[in-house]
Amino acid sequence: VIRSGRSVPRLLRTMASPSTGGASRTAIAWSCVSRDGTILAEAGEDDGKGKVIRTARRISMMAPTCGWEKCWTLKDAPFRGLKLHQVEIDEDSEKTVVWSFSCVYNKKSIGEDCAKAFLSKLLAITEPLRLCPWWLEGGTLAAQPSFAPTLKQQLETWDEYDAKLFAMNQQVEETKQIMADNIESMFKRGERLEDLKDEAQELSQMSRVFKKNARKVKRVKAWANAKYGVMIGTAVTGAAAVVIVPPLIALL
């Protein structure tokens, strides 16, 4: 069923109540993966009162924004809807694809951060799958046979411990990436440092040549000053002889 360009969850519509006959047993009651509003795979069960189904339909129909989409009503409490988007651009066709990862979680069982961690993990584990033709071009529930069992297993076992473990793994991966970037930058700076080292050596050599030439010029200038002083002294002596000697001769 397609409405307003987005597929409405179909699997939950056929599952009016959980197998236990009571409330949904899992903290994540329902989840799905969509491409451009078309649900490719989903898994979950209702609480027996239609709360999960209504919340799932509501969150799946919300248009994508630059942040997280959220929805909840007092009528369907304690269930809340959450959605994460990933925008990708095909380099060949330059086509933009919007991937959506949605879930309905029980607020009494887990917090919003735990639900966000669940969707972030879905984003990570589906990264290689999103290159498959039936993911890129398939219609409603095209990936249901292949991915729904994995999705069902994830939502049935997800809890606060898994969320913390995933967050820790994410931090480790981010730290590893930062370290790799730092090492690459160090190598780049190393090449630049080698260039600077060569330039510094050239400047040092030029400085030595300049000092050597400066000392040479200084010696030449000193020698010229010495010769000039001798010439001045000779001239003064000669002049004094011209002035003083004749009277002395006259006196004699």
Short mmCIF file of C-alpha atoms in Angstrom, two decimals:
data_model
loop_
_atom_site.label_atom_id
_atom_site.label_comp_id
_atom_site.label_asym_id
_atom_site.label_seq_id
_atom_site.Cartn_x
_atom_site.Cartn_y
_atom_site.Cartn_z
CA VAL A 1 0.00 0.00 0.00
CA ILE A 2 1.51 3.32 -1.07
CA ARG A 3 0.26 6.63 0.30
CA SER A 4 1.73 10.09 -0.25
CA GLY A 5 4.81 8.57 -1.86
CA ARG A 6 5.67 6.49 1.23
CA SER A 7 4.87 2.86 1.92
CA VAL A 8 2.81 2.11 5.01
CA PRO A 9 4.12 -0.74 7.23
CA ARG A 10 2.43 -3.92 5.98
CA LEU A 11 3.88 -6.64 8.18
CA LEU A 12 2.51 -5.20 11.42
CA ARG A 13 -0.92 -4.77 9.87
CA THR A 14 -1.20 -8.56 9.74
CA MET A 15 0.10 -9.00 13.31
CA ALA A 16 -2.65 -7.57 15.47
CA SER A 17 -1.22 -8.89 18.72
CA PRO A 18 1.98 -10.43 20.08
CA SER A 19 2.30 -14.18 20.46
CA THR A 20 2.05 -13.88 24.24
CA GLY A 21 -1.28 -12.12 24.07
CA GLY A 22 -0.05 -9.22 26.16
CA ALA A 23 2.24 -6.27 25.79
CA SER A 24 5.18 -6.33 23.40
CA ARG A 25 7.97 -8.38 24.95
CA THR A 26 10.93 -6.41 23.54
CA ALA A 27 12.29 -2.94 24.27
CA ILE A 28 12.33 -2.31 20.50
CA ALA A 29 8.83 -3.30 19.42
CA TRP A 30 9.23 -2.62 15.69
CA SER A 31 11.84 -1.45 13.21
CA CYS A 32 12.21 -0.94 9.48
CA VAL A 33 14.68 0.19 6.80
CA SER A 34 13.44 2.42 3.96
CA ARG A 35 14.78 3.92 0.76
CA ASP A 36 13.20 7.19 -0.38
CA GLY A 37 10.11 6.39 1.69
CA THR A 38 9.75 2.81 0.44
CA ILE A 39 10.00 0.25 3.25
CA LEU A 40 12.43 -2.48 2.18
CA ALA A 41 12.34 -4.62 5.34
CA GLU A 42 10.60 -4.55 8.71
CA ALA A 43 10.15 -6.69 11.79
CA GLY A 44 8.28 -6.53 15.09
CA GLU A 45 4.99 -7.18 16.80
CA ASP A 46 2.11 -5.15 18.15
CA ASP A 47 1.20 -4.79 21.83
CA GLY A 48 -2.28 -6.13 21.26
CA LYS A 49 -3.88 -2.69 21.47
CA GLY A 50 -2.67 -1.22 18.18
CA LYS A 51 -0.26 1.20 19.86
CA VAL A 52 2.84 -0.13 18.12
CA ILE A 53 1.12 -0.24 14.71
CA ARG A 54 -0.15 3.34 15.00
CA THR A 55 3.23 4.64 16.18
CA ALA A 56 5.03 2.71 13.42
CA ARG A 57 2.77 4.15 10.74
CA ARG A 58 3.14 7.64 12.16
CA ILE A 59 6.95 7.63 12.28
CA SER A 60 7.30 5.95 8.87
CA MET A 61 5.20 8.65 7.21
CA MET A 62 7.21 11.56 8.64
CA ALA A 63 9.26 13.47 6.06
CA PRO A 64 13.05 13.45 6.48
CA THR A 65 14.78 16.41 8.09
CA CYS A 66 18.39 17.25 8.95
CA GLY A 67 18.01 15.69 12.40
CA TRP A 68 16.17 12.88 14.20
CA GLU A 69 12.42 12.47 13.68
CA LYS A 70 10.43 11.64 16.78
CA CYS A 71 6.77 10.99 17.50
CA TRP A 72 4.67 9.97 20.47
CA THR A 73 1.17 10.47 21.84
CA LEU A 74 -0.41 9.98 25.25
CA LYS A 75 -2.84 7.55 23.66
CA ASP A 76 -0.04 5.25 22.49
CA ALA A 77 2.23 5.62 25.51
CA PRO A 78 4.68 4.22 26.50
CA PHE A 79 5.64 3.56 22.85
CA ARG A 80 7.57 6.20 20.93
CA GLY A 81 8.75 6.45 17.34
CA LEU A 82 12.26 7.40 16.24
CA LYS A 83 13.83 7.77 12.78
CA LEU A 84 17.37 8.33 11.46
CA HIS A 85 18.27 9.40 7.92
CA GLN A 86 21.34 8.85 5.76
CA VAL A 87 21.63 10.84 2.52
CA GLU A 88 23.87 9.38 -0.18
CA ILE A 89 24.69 10.63 -3.68
CA ASP A 90 25.50 8.25 -6.54
CA GLU A 91 28.69 9.56 -8.13
CA ASP A 92 27.79 8.12 -11.55
CA SER A 93 24.16 9.23 -11.87
CA GLU A 94 24.38 12.06 -9.29
CA LYS A 95 21.08 10.73 -7.91
CA THR A 96 20.32 11.42 -4.27
CA VAL A 97 19.11 8.49 -2.16
CA VAL A 98 17.61 8.99 1.30
CA TRP A 99 17.88 5.95 3.55
CA SER A 100 15.64 5.88 6.63
CA PHE A 101 15.99 3.71 9.74
CA SER A 102 12.93 3.74 11.99
CA CYS A 103 11.89 2.05 15.20
CA VAL A 104 9.19 2.01 17.84
CA TYR A 105 10.55 1.55 21.36
CA ASN A 106 9.07 1.12 24.80
CA LYS A 107 9.98 4.17 26.88
CA LYS A 108 9.56 2.14 30.09
CA SER A 109 12.20 -0.37 28.96
CA ILE A 110 14.90 1.78 27.34
CA GLY A 111 15.72 5.45 26.92
CA GLU A 112 15.95 7.49 23.75
CA ASP A 113 19.75 7.22 23.64
CA CYS A 114 19.49 3.44 23.60
CA ALA A 115 16.99 3.57 20.71
CA LYS A 116 19.29 5.96 18.83
CA ALA A 117 22.18 3.53 19.31
CA PHE A 118 20.00 0.75 17.85
CA LEU A 119 19.27 2.76 14.70
CA SER A 120 22.92 3.79 14.42
CA LYS A 121 23.87 0.11 14.46
CA LEU A 122 21.34 -0.61 11.72
CA LEU A 123 22.97 2.14 9.68
CA ALA A 124 26.36 0.48 10.16
CA ILE A 125 25.39 -3.15 9.45
CA THR A 126 23.38 -2.26 6.32
CA GLU A 127 26.18 -0.26 4.71
CA PRO A 128 27.37 -3.09 2.42
CA LEU A 129 23.79 -4.24 1.75
CA ARG A 130 22.74 -0.85 0.47
CA LEU A 131 24.86 -1.49 -2.63
CA CYS A 132 22.72 -4.48 -3.66
CA PRO A 133 20.33 -3.98 -6.62
CA TRP A 134 17.22 -4.99 -4.66
CA TRP A 135 18.11 -2.42 -2.02
CA LEU A 136 18.83 0.31 -4.55
CA GLU A 137 15.95 -0.36 -6.95
CA GLY A 138 13.56 -2.80 -5.25
CA GLY A 139 9.99 -2.03 -4.30
CA THR A 140 8.14 -2.42 -1.00
CA LEU A 141 9.60 -5.19 1.19
CA ALA A 142 12.15 -6.09 -1.51
CA ALA A 143 14.74 -6.93 1.18
CA GLN A 144 12.26 -8.60 3.54
CA PRO A 145 13.32 -12.24 2.85
CA SER A 146 17.04 -11.54 3.27
CA PHE A 147 17.18 -8.90 6.00
CA ALA A 148 14.04 -9.29 8.13
CA PRO A 149 15.47 -12.25 10.14
CA THR A 150 18.57 -10.21 11.01
CA LEU A 151 16.43 -7.21 11.91
CA LYS A 152 14.15 -9.37 14.08
CA GLN A 153 17.14 -10.83 15.93
CA GLN A 154 18.57 -7.37 16.57
CA LEU A 155 15.38 -5.91 18.02
CA GLU A 156 14.64 -8.98 20.16
CA THR A 157 18.04 -8.91 21.88
CA TRP A 158 18.67 -5.17 22.06
CA ASP A 159 18.98 -3.64 25.53
CA GLU A 160 20.90 -0.99 27.44
CA TYR A 161 23.99 -3.21 27.61
CA ASP A 162 24.05 -3.59 23.82
CA ALA A 163 23.64 0.16 23.45
CA LYS A 164 26.59 0.86 25.77
CA LEU A 165 28.72 -1.77 24.01
CA PHE A 166 27.89 -0.32 20.60
CA ALA A 167 28.66 3.19 21.84
CA MET A 168 32.02 2.00 23.15
CA ASN A 169 32.80 0.31 19.84
CA GLN A 170 31.86 3.49 18.00
CA GLN A 171 34.19 5.49 20.22
CA VAL A 172 36.99 3.00 19.56
CA GLU A 173 36.43 3.21 15.81
CA GLU A 174 36.33 7.01 15.94
CA THR A 175 39.53 7.04 18.00
CA LYS A 176 41.21 4.69 15.51
CA GLN A 177 40.17 6.95 12.65
CA ILE A 178 41.48 10.02 14.46
CA MET A 179 44.78 8.24 15.09
CA ALA A 180 45.00 7.21 11.43
CA ASP A 181 44.34 10.79 10.36
CA ASN A 182 46.99 12.04 12.79
CA ILE A 183 49.54 9.55 11.46
CA GLU A 184 48.78 10.59 7.90
CA SER A 185 49.15 14.23 8.89
CA MET A 186 52.46 13.41 10.57
CA PHE A 187 53.72 11.81 7.36
CA LYS A 188 52.63 14.87 5.40
CA ARG A 189 54.27 17.15 7.94
CA GLY A 190 57.36 14.94 7.75
CA GLU A 191 57.63 15.60 4.03
CA ARG A 192 57.19 19.30 4.69
CA LEU A 193 59.79 19.18 7.46
CA GLU A 194 62.25 17.60 5.03
CA ASP A 195 61.63 20.49 2.64
CA LEU A 196 62.11 22.99 5.45
CA LYS A 197 65.29 21.18 6.51
CA ASP A 198 66.71 21.50 2.99
CA GLU A 199 65.76 25.17 2.87
CA ALA A 200 67.36 25.72 6.28
CA GLN A 201 70.57 24.07 5.09
CA GLU A 202 70.63 26.29 2.00
CA LEU A 203 70.07 29.37 4.14
CA SER A 204 72.83 28.24 6.50
CA GLN A 205 75.23 27.82 3.59
CA MET A 206 74.27 31.22 2.21
CA SER A 207 74.83 32.69 5.66
CA ARG A 208 78.34 31.22 5.84
CA VAL A 209 79.17 32.61 2.41
CA PHE A 210 77.81 35.99 3.42
CA LYS A 211 79.89 36.02 6.60
CA LYS A 212 82.99 34.98 4.65
CA ASN A 213 82.45 37.75 2.11
CA ALA A 214 81.72 40.22 4.90
CA ARG A 215 85.03 39.38 6.60
CA LYS A 216 86.81 39.74 3.25
CA VAL A 217 85.22 43.12 2.60
CA LYS A 218 86.09 44.16 6.14
CA ARG A 219 89.73 43.23 5.60
CA VAL A 220 89.84 45.08 2.28
CA LYS A 221 88.26 48.11 3.86
CA ALA A 222 90.72 47.97 6.76
CA TRP A 223 93.65 47.73 4.35
CA ALA A 224 92.30 50.65 2.36
CA ASN A 225 91.90 52.67 5.54
CA ALA A 226 95.46 51.78 6.52
CA LYS A 227 96.84 52.89 3.15
CA TYR A 228 94.80 56.06 3.35
CA GLY A 229 96.21 56.73 6.82
CA VAL A 230 99.78 56.25 5.56
CA MET A 231 99.14 58.63 2.70
CA ILE A 232 97.68 61.25 5.01
CA GLY A 233 100.58 60.85 7.42
CA THR A 234 103.12 61.22 4.62
CA ALA A 235 101.37 64.29 3.29
CA VAL A 236 101.26 65.93 6.71
CA THR A 237 104.92 65.15 7.30
CA GLY A 238 105.87 66.61 3.93
CA ALA A 239 103.86 69.74 4.53
CA ALA A 240 105.44 70.22 7.93
CA ALA A 241 108.87 69.81 6.40
CA VAL A 242 108.14 72.50 3.82
CA VAL A 243 106.96 74.94 6.47
CA ILE A 244 109.52 74.24 9.19
CA VAL A 245 112.73 73.37 7.41
CA PRO A 246 113.33 76.66 5.49
CA PRO A 247 113.34 78.88 8.63
CA LEU A 248 115.69 76.44 10.25
CA ILE A 249 117.97 76.68 7.27
CA ALA A 250 117.75 80.47 7.39
CA LEU A 251 118.68 80.45 11.05
CA LEU A 252 121.68 78.35 10.29
#
